[in-house]
Structure formats: structure tokens, C-alpha cells
PDB file of C-alpha atoms in Angstrom:
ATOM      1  CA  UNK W   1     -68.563  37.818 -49.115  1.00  0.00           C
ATOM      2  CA  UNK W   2     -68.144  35.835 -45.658  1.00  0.00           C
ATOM      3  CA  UNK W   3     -71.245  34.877 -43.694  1.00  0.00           C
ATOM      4  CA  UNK W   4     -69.291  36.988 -41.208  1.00  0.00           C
ATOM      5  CA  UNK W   5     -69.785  40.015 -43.495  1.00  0.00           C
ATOM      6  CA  UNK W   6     -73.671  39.655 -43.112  1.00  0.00           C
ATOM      7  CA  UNK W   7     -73.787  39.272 -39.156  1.00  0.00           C
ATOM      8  CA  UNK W   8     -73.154  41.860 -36.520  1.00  0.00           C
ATOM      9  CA  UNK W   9     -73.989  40.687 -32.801  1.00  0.00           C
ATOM     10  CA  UNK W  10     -75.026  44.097 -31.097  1.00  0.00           C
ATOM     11  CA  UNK W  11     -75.788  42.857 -27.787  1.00  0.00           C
ATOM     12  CA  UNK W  12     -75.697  39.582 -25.831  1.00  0.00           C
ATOM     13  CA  UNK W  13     -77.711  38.810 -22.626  1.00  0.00           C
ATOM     14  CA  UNK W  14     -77.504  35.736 -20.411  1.00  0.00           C
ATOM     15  CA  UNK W  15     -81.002  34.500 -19.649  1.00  0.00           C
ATOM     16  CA  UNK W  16     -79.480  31.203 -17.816  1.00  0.00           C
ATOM     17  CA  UNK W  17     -76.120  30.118 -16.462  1.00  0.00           C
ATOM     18  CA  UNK W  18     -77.021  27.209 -14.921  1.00  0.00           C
ATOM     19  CA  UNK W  19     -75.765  23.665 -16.385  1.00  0.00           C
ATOM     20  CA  UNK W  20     -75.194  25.004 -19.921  1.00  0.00           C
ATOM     21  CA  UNK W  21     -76.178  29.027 -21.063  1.00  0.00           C
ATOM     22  CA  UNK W  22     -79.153  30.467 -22.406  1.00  0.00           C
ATOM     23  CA  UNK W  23     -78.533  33.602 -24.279  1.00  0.00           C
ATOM     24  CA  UNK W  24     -80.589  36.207 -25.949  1.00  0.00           C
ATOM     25  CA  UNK W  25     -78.741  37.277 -28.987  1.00  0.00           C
ATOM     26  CA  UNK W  26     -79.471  40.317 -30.738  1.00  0.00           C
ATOM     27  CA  UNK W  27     -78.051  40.777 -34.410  1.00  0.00           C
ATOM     28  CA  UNK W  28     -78.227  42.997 -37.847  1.00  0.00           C
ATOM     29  CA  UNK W  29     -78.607  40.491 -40.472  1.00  0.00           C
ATOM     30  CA  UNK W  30     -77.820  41.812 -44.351  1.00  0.00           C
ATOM     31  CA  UNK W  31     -80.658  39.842 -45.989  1.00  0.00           C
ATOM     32  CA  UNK W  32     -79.923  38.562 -49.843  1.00  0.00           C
ATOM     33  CA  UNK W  33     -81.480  41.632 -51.417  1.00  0.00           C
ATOM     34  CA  UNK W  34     -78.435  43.758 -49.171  1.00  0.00           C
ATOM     35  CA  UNK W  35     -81.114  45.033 -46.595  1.00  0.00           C
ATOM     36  CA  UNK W  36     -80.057  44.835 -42.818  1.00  0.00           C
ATOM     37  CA  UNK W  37     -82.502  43.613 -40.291  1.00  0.00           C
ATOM     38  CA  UNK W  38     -82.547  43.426 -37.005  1.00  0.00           C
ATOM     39  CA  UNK W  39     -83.205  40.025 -35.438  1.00  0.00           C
ATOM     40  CA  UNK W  40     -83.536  38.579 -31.871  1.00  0.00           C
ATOM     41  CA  UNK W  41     -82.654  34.941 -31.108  1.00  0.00           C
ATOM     42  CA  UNK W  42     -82.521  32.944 -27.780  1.00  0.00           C
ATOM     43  CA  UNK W  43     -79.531  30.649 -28.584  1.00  0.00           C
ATOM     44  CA  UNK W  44     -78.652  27.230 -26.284  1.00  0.00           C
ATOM     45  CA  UNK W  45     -75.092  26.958 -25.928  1.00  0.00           C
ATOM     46  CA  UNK W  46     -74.555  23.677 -24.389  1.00  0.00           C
ATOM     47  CA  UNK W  47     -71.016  22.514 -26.104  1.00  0.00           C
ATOM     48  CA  UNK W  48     -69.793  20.104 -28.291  1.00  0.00           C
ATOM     49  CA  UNK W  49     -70.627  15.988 -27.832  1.00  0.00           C
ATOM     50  CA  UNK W  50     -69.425  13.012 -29.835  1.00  0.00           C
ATOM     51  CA  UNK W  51     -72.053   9.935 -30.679  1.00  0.00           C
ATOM     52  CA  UNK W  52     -70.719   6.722 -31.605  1.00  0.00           C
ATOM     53  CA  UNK W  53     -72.101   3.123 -32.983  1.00  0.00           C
ATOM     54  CA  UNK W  54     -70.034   0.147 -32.065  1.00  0.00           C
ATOM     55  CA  UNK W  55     -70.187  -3.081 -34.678  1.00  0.00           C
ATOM     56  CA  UNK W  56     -69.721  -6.279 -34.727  1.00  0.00           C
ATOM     57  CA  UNK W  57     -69.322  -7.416 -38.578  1.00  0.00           C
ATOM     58  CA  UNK W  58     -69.279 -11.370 -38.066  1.00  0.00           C
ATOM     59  CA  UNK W  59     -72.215 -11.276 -35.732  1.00  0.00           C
ATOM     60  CA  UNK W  60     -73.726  -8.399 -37.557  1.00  0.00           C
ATOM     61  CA  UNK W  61     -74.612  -6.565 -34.490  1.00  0.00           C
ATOM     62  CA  UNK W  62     -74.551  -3.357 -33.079  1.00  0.00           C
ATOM     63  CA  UNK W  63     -74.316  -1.887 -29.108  1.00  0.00           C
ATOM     64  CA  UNK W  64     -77.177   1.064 -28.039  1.00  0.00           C
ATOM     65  CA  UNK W  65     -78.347   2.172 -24.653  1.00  0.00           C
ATOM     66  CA  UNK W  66     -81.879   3.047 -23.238  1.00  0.00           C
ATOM     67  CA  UNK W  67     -82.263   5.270 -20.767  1.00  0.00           C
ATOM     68  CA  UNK W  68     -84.834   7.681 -19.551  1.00  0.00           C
ATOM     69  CA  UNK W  69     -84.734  11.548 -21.363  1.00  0.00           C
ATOM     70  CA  UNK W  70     -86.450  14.441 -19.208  1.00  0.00           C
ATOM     71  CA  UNK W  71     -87.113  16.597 -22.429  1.00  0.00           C
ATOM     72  CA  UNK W  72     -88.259  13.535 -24.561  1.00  0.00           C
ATOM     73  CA  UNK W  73     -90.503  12.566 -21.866  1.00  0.00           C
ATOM     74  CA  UNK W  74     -92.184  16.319 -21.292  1.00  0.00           C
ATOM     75  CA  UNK W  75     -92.726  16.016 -24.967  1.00  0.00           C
ATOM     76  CA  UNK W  76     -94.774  13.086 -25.246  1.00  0.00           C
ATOM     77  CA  UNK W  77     -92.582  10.172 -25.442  1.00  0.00           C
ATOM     78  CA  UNK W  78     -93.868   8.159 -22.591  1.00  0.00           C
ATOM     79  CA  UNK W  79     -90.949   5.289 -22.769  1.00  0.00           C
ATOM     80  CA  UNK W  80     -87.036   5.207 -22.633  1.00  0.00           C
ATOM     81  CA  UNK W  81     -84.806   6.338 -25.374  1.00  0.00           C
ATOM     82  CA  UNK W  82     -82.822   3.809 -27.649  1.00  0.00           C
ATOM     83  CA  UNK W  83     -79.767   5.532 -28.463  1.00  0.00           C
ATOM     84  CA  UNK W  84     -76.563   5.186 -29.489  1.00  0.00           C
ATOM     85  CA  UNK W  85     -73.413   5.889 -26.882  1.00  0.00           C
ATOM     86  CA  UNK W  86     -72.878   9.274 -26.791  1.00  0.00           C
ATOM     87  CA  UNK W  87     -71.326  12.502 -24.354  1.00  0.00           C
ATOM     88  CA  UNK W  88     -70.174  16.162 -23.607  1.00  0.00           C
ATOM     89  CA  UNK W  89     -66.984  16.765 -25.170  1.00  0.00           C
ATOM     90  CA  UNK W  90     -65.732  18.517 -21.603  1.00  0.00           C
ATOM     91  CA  UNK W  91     -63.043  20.192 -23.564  1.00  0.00           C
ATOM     92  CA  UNK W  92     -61.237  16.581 -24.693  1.00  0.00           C
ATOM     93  CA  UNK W  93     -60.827  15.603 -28.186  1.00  0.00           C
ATOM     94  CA  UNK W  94     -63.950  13.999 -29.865  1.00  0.00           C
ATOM     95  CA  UNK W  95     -62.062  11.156 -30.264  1.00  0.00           C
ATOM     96  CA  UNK W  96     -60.706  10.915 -26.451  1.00  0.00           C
ATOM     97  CA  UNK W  97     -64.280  11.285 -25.000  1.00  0.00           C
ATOM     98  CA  UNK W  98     -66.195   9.609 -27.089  1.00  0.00           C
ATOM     99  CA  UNK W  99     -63.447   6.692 -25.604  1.00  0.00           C
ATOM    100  CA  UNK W 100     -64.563   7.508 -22.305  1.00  0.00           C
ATOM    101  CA  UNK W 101     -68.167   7.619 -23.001  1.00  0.00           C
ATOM    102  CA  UNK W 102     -68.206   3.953 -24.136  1.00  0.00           C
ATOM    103  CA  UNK W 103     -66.183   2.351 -21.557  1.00  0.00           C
ATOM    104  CA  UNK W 104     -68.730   4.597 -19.088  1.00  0.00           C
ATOM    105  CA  UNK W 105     -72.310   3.874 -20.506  1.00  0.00           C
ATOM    106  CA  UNK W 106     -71.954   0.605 -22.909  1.00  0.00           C
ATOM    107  CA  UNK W 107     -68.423  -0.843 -20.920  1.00  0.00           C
ATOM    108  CA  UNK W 108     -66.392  -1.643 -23.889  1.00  0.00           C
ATOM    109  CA  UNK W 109     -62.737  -0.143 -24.415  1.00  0.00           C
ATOM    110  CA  UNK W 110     -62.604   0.204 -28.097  1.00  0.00           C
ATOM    111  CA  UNK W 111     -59.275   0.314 -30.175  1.00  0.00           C
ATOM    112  CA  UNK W 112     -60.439   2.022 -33.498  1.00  0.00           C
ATOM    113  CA  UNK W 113     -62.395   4.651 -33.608  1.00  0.00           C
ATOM    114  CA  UNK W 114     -63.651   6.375 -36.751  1.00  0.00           C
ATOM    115  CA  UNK W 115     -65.112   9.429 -37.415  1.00  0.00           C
ATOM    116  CA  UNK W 116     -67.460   9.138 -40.110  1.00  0.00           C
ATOM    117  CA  UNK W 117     -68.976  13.005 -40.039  1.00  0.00           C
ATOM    118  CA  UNK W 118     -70.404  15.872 -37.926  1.00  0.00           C
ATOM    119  CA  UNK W 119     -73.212  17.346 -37.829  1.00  0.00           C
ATOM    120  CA  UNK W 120     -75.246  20.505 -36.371  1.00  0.00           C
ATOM    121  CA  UNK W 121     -78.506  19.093 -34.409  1.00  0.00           C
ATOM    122  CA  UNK W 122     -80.319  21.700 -34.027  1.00  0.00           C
ATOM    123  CA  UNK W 123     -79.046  24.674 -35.692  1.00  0.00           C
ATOM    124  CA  UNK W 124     -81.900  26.773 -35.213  1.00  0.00           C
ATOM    125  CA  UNK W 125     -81.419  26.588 -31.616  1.00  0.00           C
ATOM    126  CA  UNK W 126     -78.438  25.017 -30.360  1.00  0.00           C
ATOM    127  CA  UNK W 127     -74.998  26.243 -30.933  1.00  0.00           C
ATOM    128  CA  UNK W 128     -73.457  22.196 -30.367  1.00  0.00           C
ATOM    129  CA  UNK W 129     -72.227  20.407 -33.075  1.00  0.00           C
ATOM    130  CA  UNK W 130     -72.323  16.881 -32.661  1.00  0.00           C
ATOM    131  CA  UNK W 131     -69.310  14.329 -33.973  1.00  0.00           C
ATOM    132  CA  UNK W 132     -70.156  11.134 -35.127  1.00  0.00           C
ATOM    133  CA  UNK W 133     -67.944   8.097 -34.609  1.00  0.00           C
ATOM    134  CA  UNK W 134     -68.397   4.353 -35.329  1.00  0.00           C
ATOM    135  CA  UNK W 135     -66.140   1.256 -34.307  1.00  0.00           C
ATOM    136  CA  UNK W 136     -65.933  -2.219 -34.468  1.00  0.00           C
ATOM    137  CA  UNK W 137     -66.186  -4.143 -31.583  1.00  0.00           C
ATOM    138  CA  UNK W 138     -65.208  -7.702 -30.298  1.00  0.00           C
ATOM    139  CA  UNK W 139     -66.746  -9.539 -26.897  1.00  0.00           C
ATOM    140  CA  UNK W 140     -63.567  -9.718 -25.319  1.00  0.00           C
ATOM    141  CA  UNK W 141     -63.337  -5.816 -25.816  1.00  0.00           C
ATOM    142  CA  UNK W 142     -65.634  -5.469 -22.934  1.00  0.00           C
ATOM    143  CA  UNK W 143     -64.568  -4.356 -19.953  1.00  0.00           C
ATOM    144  CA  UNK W 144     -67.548  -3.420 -17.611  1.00  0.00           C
ATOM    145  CA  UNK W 145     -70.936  -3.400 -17.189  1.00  0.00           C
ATOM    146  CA  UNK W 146     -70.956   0.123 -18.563  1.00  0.00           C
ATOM    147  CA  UNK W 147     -74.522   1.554 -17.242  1.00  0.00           C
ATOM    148  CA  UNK W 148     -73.189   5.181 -17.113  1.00  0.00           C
ATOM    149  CA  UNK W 149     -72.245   7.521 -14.119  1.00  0.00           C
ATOM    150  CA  UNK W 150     -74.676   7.484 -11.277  1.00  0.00           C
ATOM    151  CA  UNK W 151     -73.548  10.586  -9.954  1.00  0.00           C
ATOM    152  CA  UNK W 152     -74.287  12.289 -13.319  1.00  0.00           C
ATOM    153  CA  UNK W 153     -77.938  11.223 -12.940  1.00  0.00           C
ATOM    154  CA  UNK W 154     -77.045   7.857 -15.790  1.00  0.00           C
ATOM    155  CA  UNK W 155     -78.838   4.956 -15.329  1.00  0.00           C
ATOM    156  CA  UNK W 156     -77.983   2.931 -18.753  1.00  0.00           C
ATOM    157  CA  UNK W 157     -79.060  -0.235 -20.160  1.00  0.00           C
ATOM    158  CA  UNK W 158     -76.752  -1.887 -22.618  1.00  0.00           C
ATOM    159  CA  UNK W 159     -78.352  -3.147 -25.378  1.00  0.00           C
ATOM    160  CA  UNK W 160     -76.924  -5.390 -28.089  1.00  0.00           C
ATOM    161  CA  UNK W 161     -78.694  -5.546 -31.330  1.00  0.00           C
ATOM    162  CA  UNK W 162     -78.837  -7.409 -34.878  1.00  0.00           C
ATOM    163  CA  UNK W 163     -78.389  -4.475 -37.055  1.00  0.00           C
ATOM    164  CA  UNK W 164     -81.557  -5.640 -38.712  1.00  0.00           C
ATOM    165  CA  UNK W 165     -83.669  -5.245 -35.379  1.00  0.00           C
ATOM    166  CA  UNK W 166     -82.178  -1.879 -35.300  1.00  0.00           C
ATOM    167  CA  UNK W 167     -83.009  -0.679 -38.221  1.00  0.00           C
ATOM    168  CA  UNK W 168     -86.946  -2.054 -37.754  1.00  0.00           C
ATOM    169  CA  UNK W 169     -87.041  -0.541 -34.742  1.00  0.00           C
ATOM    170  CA  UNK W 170     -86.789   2.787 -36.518  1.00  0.00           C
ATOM    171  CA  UNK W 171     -89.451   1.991 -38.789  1.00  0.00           C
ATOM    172  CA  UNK W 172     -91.633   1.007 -36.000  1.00  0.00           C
ATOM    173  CA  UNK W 173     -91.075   3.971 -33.993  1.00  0.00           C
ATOM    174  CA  UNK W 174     -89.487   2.468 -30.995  1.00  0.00           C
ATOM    175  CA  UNK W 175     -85.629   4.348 -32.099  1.00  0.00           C
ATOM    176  CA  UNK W 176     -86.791   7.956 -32.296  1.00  0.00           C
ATOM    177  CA  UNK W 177     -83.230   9.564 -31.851  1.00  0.00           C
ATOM    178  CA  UNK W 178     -81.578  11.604 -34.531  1.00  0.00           C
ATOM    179  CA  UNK W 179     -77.934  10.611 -33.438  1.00  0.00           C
ATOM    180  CA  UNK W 180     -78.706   7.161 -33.712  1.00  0.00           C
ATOM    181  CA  UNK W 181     -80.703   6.933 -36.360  1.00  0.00           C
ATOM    182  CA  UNK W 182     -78.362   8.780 -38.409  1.00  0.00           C
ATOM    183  CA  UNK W 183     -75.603   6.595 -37.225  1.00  0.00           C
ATOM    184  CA  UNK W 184     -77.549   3.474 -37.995  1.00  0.00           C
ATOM    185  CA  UNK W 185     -78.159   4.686 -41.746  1.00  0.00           C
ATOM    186  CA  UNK W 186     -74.198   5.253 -41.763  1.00  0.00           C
ATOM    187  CA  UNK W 187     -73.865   1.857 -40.732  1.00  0.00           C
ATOM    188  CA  UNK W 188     -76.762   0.199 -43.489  1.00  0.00           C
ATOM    189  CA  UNK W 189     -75.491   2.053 -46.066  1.00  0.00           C
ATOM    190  CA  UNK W 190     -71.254   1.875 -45.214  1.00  0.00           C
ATOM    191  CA  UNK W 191     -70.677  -1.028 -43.079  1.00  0.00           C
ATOM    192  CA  UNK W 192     -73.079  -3.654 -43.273  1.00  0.00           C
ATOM    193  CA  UNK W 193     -73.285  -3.786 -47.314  1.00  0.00           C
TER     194      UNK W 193
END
């Protein structure tokens, strides 16, 4: 039996249409003993994004941003986020915007990129999947100054890190983002051996 076999949507209502869509989903779920229930589930459909990590293997570095996060901030985190390059799939490819997004917020037009996996963020919540890329990078890659789109609200710092400062600075607490910190684990355990 398909997941699809357990799940019947009976009704769909759109709370918010505004910059991505809130709905209110309401679904008979056959439980594991064969029992339907009815459930009711606000569900975030935002889209798809792409997150890559640029590396340097001779100089053992890698490229993040900071910038400020409105949701991270209402939550507590009183500082900018350390994260790793990452954007809206805006119906492209993965692989074509997560192109753009790096010549955009770090400035860097990278040759190879590899996907490495993808991943559901938030799946209790969130319908996006996220696809994670990484690619090696040389100075003379760069192309800008990167910093983002200002019309899109981006105001980016480029950061370029040791990969051992990275990975510290998720032990200490200052990298508190899932994309990046699962993208700097990638990198520990697959790149940087």
C-alpha cells in the first residue's frame, strides 16, 4: 500500500496568498491499525530552494553569508545569521539557481556544482524541500562583490572561513542554521578528510 492509499484531502482553504500560501488542509488519515481519522493541518507552501557550500581544498576554506533573519530574530536570536548561500528555486533547475544565487549573494561564478542530497526542512510544516549543493571554488572565480539583491530586501556579507572556524562556530553557537550546518558536516565528513 502507497502512502497515497492512506491520505484523502477533503477540503483545502487558503488562509494567506501573500508572498508564499498558507493553507488549512483537512484530511482522512488510515492510521496503522486501518482506522481513518480525520485531521486538520495548516501547511506553508513556500516552494522549493537550493543551499550550497563553496570550498577551497588548498586553502581549506569555505564561503558563508550573514545577514539579518526576521523570523530568527522574533524568536530570540538577537544577532545575524551565518549561513551558507542559498535561494528560491523560481521554477529553474536546482542546479541553474543555485548558480544564480552565488554569483548574487557570495559573487563567485562557479563551474562545478554538485549535488550532494536533499532534504525536507520542516516537514511538519513546510511543504519545501530543500537541495543541497557544494562546489569548489578558486579566487579568480570571483566575479563581484556578491551582497545579494537590494531590491529583494538582501543585504549580505561575504564571509570566507577556515573550515575549522566553521565548524567551531557551530559548537559555540554562533552558526545556528540547519542548511549550513548540515552542509558543513557534508563537507567534514566528505571533503575535507
Amino acid at each position: 500500500m502507497s502512502i497515497s492509499d492512506r491520505v484523502r484531502i477533503t477540503n483545502t482553504t487558503v488562509l494567506s496568498d501573500r508572498h508564499y500560501q498558507l493553507n488549512e488542509v483537512v484530511f482522512d488519515y488510515r492510521r496503522s491499525d486501518g482506522e481513518w481519522q480525520t485531521q486538520k493541518r495548516e501547511v506553508f507552501d513556500r516552494g522549493h530552494a537550493a543551499a550550497l557550500l563553496p570550498y577551497n581544498l588548498a586553502g581549506r576554506t569555505v564561503v558563508l553569508t550573514r545577514q539579518f533573519r526576521l523570523p530568527a530574530f522574533l524568536a530570540g536570536h538577537d544577532d545575524l545569521l551565518i549561513e551558507a548561500a542559498a535561494g528560491m528555486l523560481d521554477d529553474e533547475t536546482p542546479e541553474k539557481r543555485i548558480r544564480a544565487e552565488a554569483e548574487e549573494e557570495i559573487g563567485y561564478r562557479l563551474h562545478d556544482v554538485r549535488k550532494v542530497f536533499e532534504a525536507f526542512m520542516s516537514p511538519g510544516a513546510v511543504t519545501e524541500k530543500l537541495h543541497f549543493f557544494v562546489a569548489e571554488y578558486e579566487p579568480a572565480m570571483r566575479v563581484g562583490s556578491g551582497g545579494g539583491l537590494a531590491e529583494e530586501g538582501e543585504d549580505i556579507e561575504v564571509l570566507e572561513l577556515s573550515i575549522e572556524t566553521a565548524l567551531a562556530m557551530i559548537s559555540d553557537g554562533r552558526i545556528v542554521d540547519a542548511k549550513t550546518i548540515m552542509l558543513l558536516q557534508h563537507a567534514a565528513l566528505h571533503v575535507f578528510r
